[in-house]
Short mmCIF file of C-alpha atoms and ligand atoms in Angstrom, two decimals:
data_model
loop_
_atom_site.label_atom_id
_atom_site.label_comp_id
_atom_site.label_asym_id
_atom_site.label_seq_id
_atom_site.Cartn_x
_atom_site.Cartn_y
_atom_site.Cartn_z
CA MET K 39 -94.79 -266.75 -28.41
CA THR K 40 -95.67 -266.79 -32.14
CA THR K 41 -98.60 -269.07 -32.05
CA PRO K 42 -101.88 -267.02 -32.15
CA ALA K 43 -102.90 -266.25 -28.53
CA ARG K 44 -106.45 -266.37 -27.38
CA VAL K 45 -106.87 -264.09 -24.47
CA ARG K 46 -109.56 -262.30 -22.65
CA VAL K 47 -110.59 -259.47 -20.46
CA ALA K 48 -113.43 -260.60 -18.07
CA PRO K 49 -114.92 -257.68 -16.11
CA SER K 50 -117.80 -258.00 -13.87
CA PRO K 51 -120.69 -255.53 -14.49
CA THR K 52 -120.85 -254.14 -11.01
CA GLY K 53 -120.55 -250.41 -11.48
CA ASP K 54 -118.59 -247.86 -13.53
CA PRO K 55 -116.18 -249.41 -15.96
CA HIS K 56 -112.93 -249.51 -13.94
CA VAL K 57 -109.56 -248.15 -15.08
CA GLY K 58 -108.18 -251.68 -14.27
CA THR K 59 -110.36 -253.11 -16.92
CA ALA K 60 -108.79 -250.88 -19.49
CA TYR K 61 -105.43 -251.86 -18.21
CA MET K 62 -106.02 -255.60 -18.53
CA ALA K 63 -107.78 -255.03 -21.90
CA LEU K 64 -104.70 -253.21 -23.20
CA PHE K 65 -102.24 -255.87 -22.47
CA ASN K 66 -104.56 -258.67 -23.51
CA LYS K 67 -105.31 -257.02 -26.68
CA ALA K 68 -101.58 -256.30 -27.37
CA MET K 69 -100.92 -259.96 -26.80
CA ALA K 70 -103.66 -260.95 -29.39
CA ASP K 71 -102.51 -258.25 -31.75
CA THR K 72 -98.83 -259.19 -31.60
CA THR K 73 -99.51 -262.91 -32.23
CA GLY K 74 -102.33 -262.64 -34.77
CA GLY K 75 -104.61 -264.07 -32.19
CA ALA K 76 -108.01 -262.98 -30.63
CA PHE K 77 -109.10 -260.69 -27.87
CA ILE K 78 -112.17 -261.76 -26.21
CA LEU K 79 -114.53 -259.95 -23.90
CA ARG K 80 -116.35 -262.12 -21.36
CA ILE K 81 -118.96 -260.51 -18.96
CA GLU K 82 -118.63 -262.25 -15.57
CA ASP K 83 -122.17 -261.44 -14.25
CA THR K 84 -122.65 -264.42 -11.91
CA ASP K 85 -122.59 -262.29 -8.79
CA ARG K 86 -126.19 -261.35 -8.89
CA THR K 87 -126.05 -259.23 -5.65
CA ARG K 88 -123.55 -256.93 -7.26
CA TYR K 89 -125.02 -256.73 -10.72
CA VAL K 90 -125.58 -253.24 -12.11
CA ALA K 91 -127.87 -253.24 -15.11
CA ASP K 92 -126.28 -250.53 -17.21
CA SER K 93 -122.72 -251.41 -16.35
CA GLU K 94 -122.37 -253.96 -19.27
CA ARG K 95 -123.18 -251.19 -21.88
CA GLN K 96 -120.75 -248.93 -20.16
CA ILE K 97 -118.00 -251.41 -20.46
CA PHE K 98 -118.59 -251.67 -24.16
CA ASP K 99 -118.75 -247.87 -24.51
CA ALA K 100 -115.41 -247.50 -22.50
CA LEU K 101 -113.58 -250.07 -24.59
CA ALA K 102 -114.85 -248.61 -27.77
CA TRP K 103 -113.75 -245.19 -26.61
CA LEU K 104 -110.28 -246.47 -26.03
CA GLY K 105 -110.04 -248.34 -29.29
CA LEU K 106 -109.82 -251.64 -27.33
CA ASN K 107 -112.69 -253.34 -29.02
CA PRO K 108 -112.91 -257.04 -28.64
CA ASP K 109 -112.72 -259.46 -31.51
CA GLU K 110 -115.24 -261.80 -29.85
CA GLY K 111 -117.72 -260.92 -27.08
CA PRO K 112 -121.44 -260.73 -26.23
CA GLN K 113 -123.89 -259.37 -28.89
CA GLY K 114 -125.78 -256.36 -28.15
CA HIS K 115 -124.40 -252.83 -27.69
CA GLY K 116 -122.62 -253.30 -30.92
CA GLY K 117 -120.69 -256.41 -29.54
CA PRO K 118 -119.20 -258.64 -32.07
CA GLY K 119 -120.58 -262.30 -31.08
CA GLY K 120 -118.18 -265.01 -31.97
CA PRO K 121 -117.91 -268.79 -32.21
CA CYS K 122 -117.49 -269.57 -28.46
CA GLY K 123 -120.58 -267.78 -27.09
CA PRO K 124 -122.47 -267.05 -25.13
CA TYR K 125 -119.91 -264.60 -23.69
CA ARG K 126 -122.14 -263.68 -20.84
CA GLN K 127 -121.73 -266.12 -17.91
CA SER K 128 -125.32 -265.83 -16.81
CA GLU K 129 -126.24 -267.43 -20.18
CA ARG K 130 -123.91 -270.37 -19.63
CA LEU K 131 -125.23 -271.66 -16.39
CA PRO K 132 -126.04 -275.23 -17.72
CA MET K 133 -122.35 -275.65 -18.63
CA TYR K 134 -121.16 -274.86 -15.14
CA LYS K 135 -123.79 -277.19 -13.65
CA GLN K 136 -122.77 -279.94 -16.02
CA ALA K 137 -118.92 -279.38 -15.23
CA ALA K 138 -119.78 -279.50 -11.38
CA GLU K 139 -121.63 -282.77 -11.87
CA ASP K 140 -118.85 -284.28 -13.97
CA LEU K 141 -116.41 -283.47 -11.14
CA ILE K 142 -118.79 -285.15 -8.63
CA ALA K 143 -119.15 -288.10 -10.72
CA LYS K 144 -115.26 -288.41 -10.96
CA GLY K 145 -115.09 -288.00 -7.21
CA LYS K 146 -113.23 -284.76 -7.39
CA ALA K 147 -115.90 -282.63 -5.96
CA TYR K 148 -118.66 -283.18 -3.61
CA ARG K 149 -122.01 -281.65 -2.38
CA CYS K 150 -121.70 -279.74 0.93
CA PHE K 151 -124.81 -279.24 3.00
CA CYS K 152 -123.14 -277.26 5.76
CA ALA K 153 -125.32 -274.20 6.47
CA GLY K 154 -123.99 -270.73 6.92
CA ASP K 155 -124.33 -270.66 10.67
CA ARG K 156 -122.24 -273.91 10.97
CA LEU K 157 -119.53 -272.13 8.90
CA ASP K 158 -119.67 -269.07 11.10
CA THR K 159 -119.37 -270.99 14.28
CA LEU K 160 -116.57 -272.96 12.74
CA ARG K 161 -114.63 -269.85 11.88
CA LYS K 162 -115.20 -268.42 15.33
CA ILE K 163 -113.82 -271.39 16.98
CA GLN K 164 -110.73 -271.54 14.56
CA GLN K 165 -110.04 -267.94 15.41
CA ALA K 166 -110.42 -268.35 19.08
CA GLU K 167 -108.03 -271.20 19.09
CA LYS K 168 -105.66 -269.21 16.84
CA SER K 169 -105.66 -272.12 14.37
CA LYS K 170 -103.31 -271.92 11.49
CA PHE K 171 -106.08 -273.03 9.21
CA ILE K 172 -109.23 -270.91 8.99
CA GLY K 173 -111.86 -272.16 6.67
CA TYR K 174 -114.10 -274.99 5.75
CA ASP K 175 -113.12 -278.31 7.53
CA GLY K 176 -114.30 -280.68 4.92
CA LEU K 177 -117.09 -282.26 6.83
CA CYS K 178 -119.23 -283.29 4.01
CA ARG K 179 -116.31 -284.81 2.05
CA GLY K 180 -117.12 -287.90 4.11
CA LEU K 181 -120.92 -288.05 3.39
CA LYS K 182 -122.12 -291.37 2.14
CA ALA K 183 -124.19 -291.75 -0.90
CA GLU K 184 -127.32 -292.45 1.04
CA GLU K 185 -126.78 -289.34 3.18
CA VAL K 186 -126.53 -287.17 0.14
CA ALA K 187 -129.53 -288.72 -1.43
CA ALA K 188 -131.52 -288.21 1.75
CA ASN K 189 -130.42 -284.49 2.02
CA LEU K 190 -131.24 -283.95 -1.76
CA ALA K 191 -134.65 -285.55 -1.24
CA ALA K 192 -135.29 -283.38 1.77
CA GLY K 193 -134.53 -280.35 -0.51
CA LYS K 194 -131.65 -279.13 1.63
CA PRO K 195 -129.73 -276.48 0.06
CA HIS K 196 -126.18 -277.25 -0.87
CA VAL K 197 -123.09 -276.05 -2.58
CA VAL K 198 -120.46 -278.04 -4.52
CA ARG K 199 -117.03 -278.02 -3.42
CA LEU K 200 -113.77 -278.98 -5.11
CA LYS K 201 -111.73 -281.65 -3.13
CA LEU K 202 -108.27 -280.04 -2.91
CA ARG K 203 -105.34 -282.42 -2.39
CA GLN K 204 -104.41 -281.68 1.17
CA ASP K 205 -101.34 -283.82 1.56
CA ALA K 206 -99.36 -282.36 -1.20
CA GLU K 207 -97.68 -279.00 -2.15
CA ILE K 208 -99.59 -277.60 -4.96
CA GLN K 209 -97.33 -276.34 -7.77
CA THR K 210 -98.35 -273.40 -9.75
CA THR K 211 -96.63 -271.17 -12.27
CA ASP K 212 -96.90 -267.71 -13.26
CA LEU K 213 -95.16 -266.35 -16.42
CA PHE K 214 -93.53 -263.53 -14.61
CA ARG K 215 -92.69 -264.95 -11.21
CA GLY K 216 -91.86 -268.71 -12.17
CA GLN K 217 -92.96 -271.48 -9.80
CA ILE K 218 -95.26 -270.56 -6.89
CA SER K 219 -96.08 -273.53 -4.50
CA PHE K 220 -98.83 -273.58 -1.95
CA ILE K 221 -99.34 -275.95 0.94
CA GLY K 222 -102.34 -278.09 0.34
CA ALA K 223 -103.25 -278.38 4.05
CA GLU K 224 -103.52 -274.56 4.22
CA GLN K 225 -106.27 -274.45 1.65
CA GLN K 226 -109.93 -275.08 2.13
CA ASP K 227 -111.99 -276.93 -0.37
CA PRO K 228 -113.43 -273.95 -2.41
CA VAL K 229 -117.06 -273.69 -3.49
CA LEU K 230 -117.62 -274.20 -7.29
CA LEU K 231 -121.36 -273.96 -7.39
CA LYS K 232 -123.31 -271.88 -4.93
CA THR K 233 -126.78 -272.70 -3.36
CA ASP K 234 -128.54 -270.48 -5.96
CA GLY K 235 -126.99 -272.84 -8.75
CA TYR K 236 -124.70 -270.06 -9.93
CA PRO K 237 -121.01 -270.88 -10.35
CA THR K 238 -118.35 -269.15 -8.27
CA TYR K 239 -115.56 -267.16 -10.17
CA HIS K 240 -113.23 -270.15 -9.84
CA LEU K 241 -115.52 -272.76 -11.65
CA ALA K 242 -116.82 -270.23 -14.15
CA MET K 243 -113.49 -268.90 -15.13
CA ALA K 244 -111.85 -272.48 -15.62
CA VAL K 245 -114.81 -273.82 -17.62
CA ASP K 246 -115.00 -270.74 -19.81
CA ASP K 247 -111.30 -270.38 -20.36
CA HIS K 248 -111.16 -273.97 -21.44
CA ALA K 249 -114.21 -273.81 -23.65
CA MET K 250 -113.07 -270.58 -25.32
CA GLY K 251 -109.58 -271.90 -25.94
CA ILE K 252 -107.95 -269.17 -23.84
CA THR K 253 -104.13 -269.72 -24.07
CA HIS K 254 -103.03 -266.99 -21.79
CA VAL K 255 -104.83 -265.62 -18.63
CA ILE K 256 -103.58 -262.22 -18.22
CA ARG K 257 -105.29 -260.78 -15.13
CA ALA K 258 -104.51 -258.80 -12.07
CA GLU K 259 -102.09 -259.80 -9.49
CA GLU K 260 -104.75 -260.12 -6.72
CA TRP K 261 -105.64 -263.52 -8.22
CA ILE K 262 -102.42 -265.16 -7.40
CA PRO K 263 -103.75 -266.54 -4.07
CA SER K 264 -106.41 -268.35 -6.00
CA LEU K 265 -103.88 -270.01 -8.33
CA PRO K 266 -103.73 -273.42 -6.28
CA ILE K 267 -107.51 -273.70 -6.72
CA HIS K 268 -107.26 -272.97 -10.47
CA PHE K 269 -104.32 -275.42 -11.12
CA GLU K 270 -106.28 -278.15 -9.07
CA LEU K 271 -109.38 -277.51 -10.85
CA TYR K 272 -107.66 -277.88 -14.26
CA ARG K 273 -106.10 -281.10 -12.95
CA ALA K 274 -109.38 -282.40 -11.76
CA PHE K 275 -110.99 -281.73 -15.17
CA GLY K 276 -107.85 -283.30 -16.78
CA TRP K 277 -107.36 -280.19 -18.93
CA ASP K 278 -104.12 -278.42 -19.70
CA ALA K 279 -103.75 -275.09 -17.74
CA PRO K 280 -103.34 -271.97 -19.79
CA VAL K 281 -100.34 -269.74 -19.15
CA PHE K 282 -101.07 -267.59 -16.18
CA ALA K 283 -99.56 -263.99 -16.23
CA HIS K 284 -100.52 -261.80 -13.32
CA MET K 285 -100.11 -258.08 -13.99
CA PRO K 286 -99.08 -255.83 -11.24
CA LEU K 287 -101.63 -253.85 -9.46
CA LEU K 288 -102.01 -250.27 -10.30
CA ARG K 289 -101.10 -248.18 -7.09
CA ASN K 290 -101.84 -244.96 -5.53
CA LYS K 291 -98.98 -242.63 -4.77
CA ASP K 292 -98.64 -244.08 -1.31
CA LYS K 293 -98.33 -247.55 -2.90
CA SER K 294 -101.69 -248.77 -1.79
CA LYS K 295 -103.90 -250.52 -4.31
CA ILE K 296 -105.66 -248.04 -6.57
CA SER K 297 -108.80 -246.87 -4.82
CA LYS K 298 -111.50 -244.32 -5.53
CA ARG K 299 -110.55 -242.16 -2.39
CA LYS K 300 -107.01 -241.60 -3.84
CA ASN K 301 -107.35 -241.79 -7.55
CA PRO K 302 -110.26 -241.78 -9.90
CA THR K 303 -111.08 -245.31 -10.91
CA SER K 304 -113.95 -244.89 -13.35
CA LEU K 305 -113.21 -244.67 -17.07
CA LEU K 306 -116.19 -242.41 -17.32
CA TRP K 307 -114.30 -239.90 -15.02
CA TYR K 308 -111.39 -239.76 -17.47
CA ARG K 309 -113.70 -239.28 -20.38
CA ASP K 310 -115.76 -236.62 -18.73
CA ALA K 311 -112.54 -234.86 -17.56
CA GLY K 312 -111.34 -234.55 -21.23
CA PHE K 313 -108.54 -237.01 -21.19
CA LEU K 314 -107.78 -238.28 -24.72
CA PRO K 315 -108.23 -242.05 -25.11
CA GLU K 316 -104.89 -242.44 -26.84
CA ALA K 317 -103.20 -240.65 -23.94
CA LEU K 318 -104.80 -242.83 -21.23
CA LYS K 319 -103.83 -245.92 -23.36
CA ASN K 320 -100.28 -244.72 -23.64
CA PHE K 321 -100.14 -244.07 -19.91
CA LEU K 322 -101.52 -247.46 -19.05
CA GLY K 323 -99.00 -248.96 -21.33
CA LEU K 324 -96.38 -247.28 -19.14
CA MET K 325 -97.81 -248.98 -16.25
CA GLY K 326 -95.96 -252.27 -16.67
CA PHE K 327 -93.93 -251.83 -19.89
CA SER K 328 -90.93 -249.79 -20.97
CA LEU K 329 -90.01 -249.01 -24.38
CA PRO K 330 -86.41 -248.73 -25.47
CA ASN K 331 -84.64 -245.50 -24.24
CA ASP K 332 -87.45 -244.95 -21.83
CA GLN K 333 -89.56 -243.49 -24.64
CA GLU K 334 -92.55 -242.21 -22.88
CA ILE K 335 -94.90 -240.94 -25.60
CA PHE K 336 -95.84 -243.80 -28.05
CA SER K 337 -98.73 -244.72 -30.24
CA TYR K 338 -100.51 -248.23 -29.80
CA ALA K 339 -98.61 -249.20 -33.08
CA GLU K 340 -95.35 -248.46 -31.47
CA PHE K 341 -96.35 -250.19 -28.24
CA LEU K 342 -97.13 -253.25 -30.45
CA GLN K 343 -93.76 -253.17 -32.23
CA ASN K 344 -92.01 -253.38 -28.93
CA PHE K 345 -94.56 -255.59 -27.07
CA ASP K 346 -93.41 -258.77 -25.60
CA LEU K 347 -95.45 -260.37 -22.71
CA ARG K 348 -92.35 -261.73 -20.96
CA LYS K 349 -90.94 -258.35 -20.65
CA VAL K 350 -93.73 -256.93 -18.45
CA ASN K 351 -92.44 -255.15 -15.51
CA ILE K 352 -94.11 -256.29 -12.34
CA GLY K 353 -92.80 -253.68 -9.89
CA GLY K 354 -96.00 -251.94 -8.54
CA PRO K 355 -96.63 -249.05 -11.09
CA ILE K 356 -97.76 -245.93 -9.49
CA PHE K 357 -100.85 -244.33 -11.20
CA ASP K 358 -99.79 -240.71 -11.04
CA LEU K 359 -102.57 -238.52 -12.26
CA GLN K 360 -100.33 -235.48 -12.46
CA LYS K 361 -98.17 -237.34 -14.91
CA LEU K 362 -101.29 -238.35 -17.05
CA HIS K 363 -102.27 -234.79 -17.07
CA TRP K 364 -98.86 -233.76 -18.53
CA LEU K 365 -99.00 -236.62 -20.96
CA ASN K 366 -102.65 -235.57 -22.15
CA GLY K 367 -101.26 -232.01 -22.78
CA GLU K 368 -98.63 -233.49 -25.07
CA TYR K 369 -101.15 -235.33 -27.04
CA ILE K 370 -103.42 -232.43 -27.30
CA ARG K 371 -100.47 -230.32 -28.59
CA ARG K 372 -99.71 -233.00 -31.22
CA LEU K 373 -103.20 -232.99 -32.66
CA ASP K 374 -103.62 -230.85 -35.65
CA ASP K 375 -106.14 -227.86 -35.27
CA ARG K 376 -108.91 -229.65 -37.18
CA GLU K 377 -108.61 -232.73 -35.02
CA LEU K 378 -108.53 -230.91 -31.78
CA GLU K 379 -111.66 -228.85 -32.97
CA LYS K 380 -113.32 -232.10 -33.62
CA ARG K 381 -112.39 -233.41 -30.08
CA LEU K 382 -113.63 -230.15 -28.38
CA VAL K 383 -116.92 -230.47 -30.31
CA GLN K 384 -117.36 -234.06 -29.12
CA HIS K 385 -116.58 -232.89 -25.54
CA CYS K 386 -119.13 -230.22 -25.73
CA ARG K 387 -121.77 -232.62 -26.94
CA LEU K 388 -120.86 -234.86 -24.14
CA MET K 389 -121.38 -232.12 -21.61
CA ILE K 390 -124.58 -230.68 -22.89
CA GLY K 391 -127.23 -230.29 -20.12
CA ARG K 392 -125.07 -232.03 -17.40
CA GLU K 393 -124.20 -229.01 -15.25
CA ALA K 394 -126.06 -230.56 -12.23
CA GLU K 395 -123.82 -233.42 -12.14
CA PHE K 396 -120.76 -231.33 -11.32
CA ALA K 397 -121.79 -229.54 -8.15
CA ASP K 398 -118.90 -228.57 -5.90
CA LEU K 399 -118.02 -231.35 -3.60
CA PRO K 400 -117.88 -230.75 0.27
CA GLU K 401 -114.29 -230.81 1.63
CA ASP K 402 -114.78 -234.35 3.14
CA GLN K 403 -115.66 -235.91 -0.17
CA LEU K 404 -112.64 -234.36 -2.03
CA PRO K 405 -109.48 -236.40 -2.59
CA GLN K 406 -106.74 -235.61 0.01
CA GLU K 407 -103.85 -235.31 -2.40
CA THR K 408 -103.16 -231.80 -3.37
CA PHE K 409 -102.94 -232.04 -7.11
CA LEU K 410 -105.97 -234.30 -7.41
CA LYS K 411 -108.00 -232.15 -5.18
CA ASP K 412 -107.29 -228.99 -7.05
CA PHE K 413 -107.87 -230.77 -10.33
CA GLU K 414 -111.22 -232.18 -9.19
CA GLN K 415 -112.43 -228.74 -7.87
CA LYS K 416 -111.38 -227.07 -11.20
CA ARG K 417 -112.89 -229.88 -13.33
CA ARG K 418 -116.26 -229.56 -11.62
CA ARG K 419 -116.35 -225.83 -12.23
CA GLN K 420 -115.11 -226.25 -15.87
CA SER K 421 -117.66 -228.93 -16.53
CA ARG K 422 -120.44 -226.75 -15.30
CA VAL K 423 -119.32 -223.78 -17.50
CA LEU K 424 -119.11 -225.99 -20.37
CA GLY K 425 -122.30 -227.87 -19.71
CA ALA K 426 -124.16 -224.46 -19.28
CA LEU K 427 -122.63 -223.19 -22.67
CA ALA K 428 -122.35 -226.24 -24.76
CA ALA K 429 -125.83 -226.14 -26.36
CA GLU K 430 -125.17 -222.56 -27.41
CA ILE K 431 -121.64 -223.36 -28.77
CA MET K 432 -123.03 -226.29 -30.84
CA THR K 433 -125.82 -224.23 -32.15
CA SER K 434 -123.36 -221.42 -33.35
CA TYR K 435 -121.05 -224.04 -34.55
CA GLU K 436 -123.74 -225.65 -36.75
CA VAL K 437 -124.64 -222.22 -38.09
CA ASN K 438 -120.88 -221.38 -38.70
CA PRO K 439 -118.67 -224.32 -39.08
CA ASN K 440 -115.63 -221.97 -39.29
CA LEU K 441 -116.37 -220.66 -35.87
CA LEU K 442 -114.08 -222.79 -33.75
CA LEU K 443 -111.06 -223.37 -35.90
CA PRO K 444 -109.47 -219.83 -35.52
CA ILE K 445 -109.81 -220.18 -31.77
CA ILE K 446 -107.90 -223.45 -31.66
CA PRO K 447 -104.32 -222.08 -32.08
CA LEU K 448 -105.01 -219.62 -29.31
CA ILE K 449 -105.84 -222.25 -26.74
CA LYS K 450 -103.95 -225.37 -27.80
CA GLU K 451 -100.89 -224.59 -25.85
CA ARG K 452 -102.69 -223.99 -22.73
CA LEU K 453 -104.81 -227.21 -22.55
CA HIS K 454 -103.95 -230.29 -20.62
CA THR K 455 -107.40 -231.74 -20.90
CA LEU K 456 -110.41 -230.90 -23.10
CA VAL K 457 -112.64 -229.67 -20.23
CA GLU K 458 -110.03 -226.93 -19.60
CA ALA K 459 -111.35 -225.27 -22.66
CA ALA K 460 -114.00 -224.01 -20.36
CA ASP K 461 -111.52 -221.42 -19.22
CA TYR K 462 -111.09 -219.97 -22.67
CA LEU K 463 -114.08 -220.66 -24.93
CA PRO K 464 -116.87 -218.73 -23.26
CA MET K 465 -115.58 -215.33 -24.26
CA PHE K 466 -115.93 -216.18 -27.92
CA PHE K 467 -119.68 -216.88 -27.45
CA THR K 468 -120.86 -214.27 -25.05
CA ARG K 469 -120.15 -210.68 -24.16
CA ASP K 470 -122.42 -210.83 -21.13
CA PHE K 471 -119.68 -210.58 -18.50
CA ALA K 472 -120.31 -210.45 -14.70
CA TYR K 473 -117.33 -208.23 -14.10
CA THR K 474 -116.68 -205.89 -11.21
CA ARG K 475 -115.13 -202.36 -11.05
CA GLU K 476 -112.11 -203.75 -9.16
CA ALA K 477 -111.47 -206.26 -11.97
CA PHE K 478 -110.44 -203.38 -14.09
CA VAL K 479 -107.83 -202.16 -11.78
CA PRO K 480 -104.96 -204.71 -11.63
CA LYS K 481 -101.88 -204.19 -9.62
CA LYS K 482 -99.98 -201.02 -10.75
CA GLN K 483 -103.00 -199.64 -12.24
CA THR K 484 -105.46 -196.85 -11.14
CA PRO K 485 -109.22 -196.48 -11.88
CA GLU K 486 -108.31 -193.40 -13.98
CA GLY K 487 -105.51 -195.13 -15.70
CA ALA K 488 -107.69 -198.01 -16.58
CA VAL K 489 -110.36 -195.73 -18.20
CA ALA K 490 -107.62 -193.91 -20.01
CA ALA K 491 -106.16 -197.26 -21.24
CA LEU K 492 -109.60 -198.42 -22.58
CA ARG K 493 -110.16 -195.10 -24.32
CA GLU K 494 -106.73 -195.15 -26.10
CA VAL K 495 -106.97 -198.83 -27.12
CA ARG K 496 -110.47 -198.16 -28.44
CA ALA K 497 -109.04 -195.26 -30.55
CA ILE K 498 -106.25 -197.45 -32.02
CA LEU K 499 -108.65 -200.25 -32.89
CA ALA K 500 -110.96 -197.84 -34.47
CA ASP K 501 -108.35 -196.99 -36.90
CA ALA K 502 -106.97 -200.35 -37.51
CA ASP K 503 -107.71 -202.50 -40.51
CA PHE K 504 -108.46 -205.96 -39.21
CA ASN K 505 -107.85 -207.62 -42.54
CA ASN K 506 -104.39 -206.40 -43.03
CA PRO K 507 -102.02 -209.33 -42.74
CA GLY K 508 -99.65 -207.34 -40.50
CA VAL K 509 -102.42 -206.06 -38.15
CA LYS K 510 -101.32 -208.17 -35.15
CA GLU K 511 -97.70 -206.68 -35.14
CA SER K 512 -98.90 -203.12 -35.80
CA LEU K 513 -101.43 -203.41 -32.95
CA ASP K 514 -98.80 -204.73 -30.58
CA ALA K 515 -96.40 -201.97 -31.55
CA ALA K 516 -99.28 -199.22 -31.21
CA PHE K 517 -100.27 -200.62 -27.73
CA ARG K 518 -96.68 -200.56 -26.60
CA ALA K 519 -95.97 -196.98 -27.79
CA LYS K 520 -99.23 -195.68 -26.20
CA SER K 521 -98.48 -197.43 -22.85
CA GLU K 522 -95.19 -195.75 -22.78
CA ALA K 523 -96.68 -192.37 -23.61
CA LEU K 524 -99.15 -192.82 -20.82
CA GLY K 525 -96.22 -193.74 -18.42
CA GLN K 526 -97.85 -197.20 -17.88
CA LYS K 527 -96.24 -200.66 -18.12
CA ILE K 528 -97.66 -202.80 -20.94
CA GLY K 529 -99.05 -205.29 -18.38
CA PRO K 530 -101.22 -202.80 -16.28
CA PHE K 531 -102.04 -201.00 -19.55
CA LEU K 532 -103.54 -203.90 -21.19
CA GLY K 533 -105.06 -205.39 -17.91
CA PRO K 534 -108.45 -203.56 -18.14
CA VAL K 535 -108.69 -204.03 -21.86
CA ARG K 536 -108.27 -207.94 -21.38
CA VAL K 537 -111.15 -207.76 -18.89
CA ALA K 538 -113.24 -205.63 -21.24
CA ILE K 539 -112.79 -208.13 -24.18
CA THR K 540 -112.72 -211.47 -22.43
CA GLY K 541 -114.43 -210.83 -19.10
CA ALA K 542 -111.39 -212.34 -17.21
CA SER K 543 -107.90 -211.44 -16.16
CA VAL K 544 -106.58 -214.59 -17.50
CA SER K 545 -107.34 -215.37 -21.20
CA PRO K 546 -106.13 -216.58 -24.60
CA PRO K 547 -103.58 -214.16 -26.19
CA LEU K 548 -105.36 -210.82 -26.16
CA VAL K 549 -104.71 -209.29 -29.68
CA GLU K 550 -105.27 -212.63 -31.37
CA SER K 551 -108.59 -212.97 -29.54
CA MET K 552 -109.74 -209.45 -30.72
CA LEU K 553 -108.88 -210.47 -34.23
CA VAL K 554 -110.98 -213.60 -33.96
CA LEU K 555 -113.81 -211.63 -32.47
CA GLY K 556 -113.57 -208.99 -35.22
CA LYS K 557 -113.45 -205.37 -35.19
CA GLN K 558 -117.18 -204.58 -34.50
CA GLU K 559 -117.42 -207.01 -31.61
CA THR K 560 -114.27 -205.84 -30.10
CA LEU K 561 -115.17 -202.19 -30.17
CA ALA K 562 -118.56 -203.15 -28.72
CA ARG K 563 -117.00 -204.88 -25.77
CA LEU K 564 -114.74 -201.87 -25.07
CA ASP K 565 -117.79 -199.52 -25.16
CA ASN K 566 -119.61 -201.85 -22.91
CA ALA K 567 -116.89 -201.68 -20.30
CA LEU K 568 -116.43 -197.86 -20.64
CA LYS K 569 -120.13 -197.49 -20.02
CA PHE K 570 -120.01 -199.84 -17.06
CA LEU K 571 -117.10 -197.83 -15.55
CA GLY K 572 -119.02 -194.72 -16.35
N1 LIG U 707 -114.21 -261.06 -13.14
C1 LIG U 707 -112.87 -260.92 -12.66
C2 LIG U 707 -112.58 -259.67 -12.16
O1 LIG U 707 -113.33 -258.66 -12.61
C3 LIG U 707 -111.92 -261.39 -13.79
C4 LIG U 707 -110.59 -261.85 -13.38
C5 LIG U 707 -110.03 -262.54 -14.58
O2 LIG U 707 -109.46 -261.92 -15.49
O3 LIG U 707 -110.04 -263.81 -14.58
O4 LIG U 707 -111.65 -259.36 -11.52
#
């Protein structure tokens, strides 16, 4: 496989960009990149009933976000164009029509005038008779030229169907599975051109893959049943078929095909939840490919070094969000502080003003699986927090570009996704906490003990030099000594202080947070808490 491959991903713009599109794009692009070929984006927008106007732009955005930009593809939305355009099927209609006419002229296809109700009745009869063959019976195959002409003259709607060989076994090949044969008599003559003049997937795909010089069709496993049609179509045209390689379907934990109910499928969901594109790409690479020594974390460059289409693993890969969550945390920890700061800023920008999108979901709309359910509930809350605060964070950040960097080391270890920063960032931007008296009294603490702890800590801090390089260690030691003197354990001793400083009982490391806030702000927060507890 050293000749340059021309490969494509061919999504239909029918809704949110799908994680399956990214998965196919990754393997196709890897094939192009490892052979010095070209990766093409083709928009399959011939199903006008399912067309969603904004979807194409979102596909572009999602591929760009993942760094899976096509070498050729539609123009617009920053698309590259290319020598085999147009790359939108709706702009290629005359070619499909011509191709269908050519097949009719060669006697390989025919016009079928059977109306929908005839086909329905036919199906019902076949079902009632428990027929082995359910589908179109080929009635119009036998129409005489005059009958066709008369029907056309009468303006009768019609489709064009391919004449499938019914007496033969139809031999097909898949790169991973070898030969797959189908019984001709069990196949119905497929529609190529619909009554509205639009092609079906079968015709458009074959015409385009041929015209665009596609060498390898790397697509989802669910298309295997259509292979006999596609091989027959290539035969009918007299064209060489490309190599077909059907990638395994991504599966939910229960092995069913990946579905919205059991796994998020929209790429926008992954971006909004703060997954890093490089982590998602790595994860998708694991769904069908193994690196030597089961190396789990790899860059796209490392993936390419090892990539060989023939080595794709077709056992149904499980899309385990919990694993992606772990992997994303690993990627976050590997970013240097400046880079993580940049990603957080981007994420804040992405969230600005979007709180309303992330209302809590009612129980029956939440995913069933425990990890995903907890994750989704948390993510919604975190997105609201970040959405509400993002504009303020951005304004402060523009005024003081050194604002976020000192916070990064305090939170890096704790993040698995960017949106989880919502649990740690707010305290650095507001001291307006909605705390309760009870919050200051953790286990093994008393209301009086809490006030005493706050006072003692305030006194220690008032004397501390925040600019001294050893200040963290000396504060740690002073707090420990004071808690012992008061007969309190360090946890309950610092509990109320944490609430006073951060507004929460879980926070980034306390002393480091105080140092980031600065002495004045820290003392002010302690004073606020003491006043509140009055
Ligand atoms: N439009 C088809 C889909 O979205 C493309 C399949 C293919 O790659 O040929 O599933």
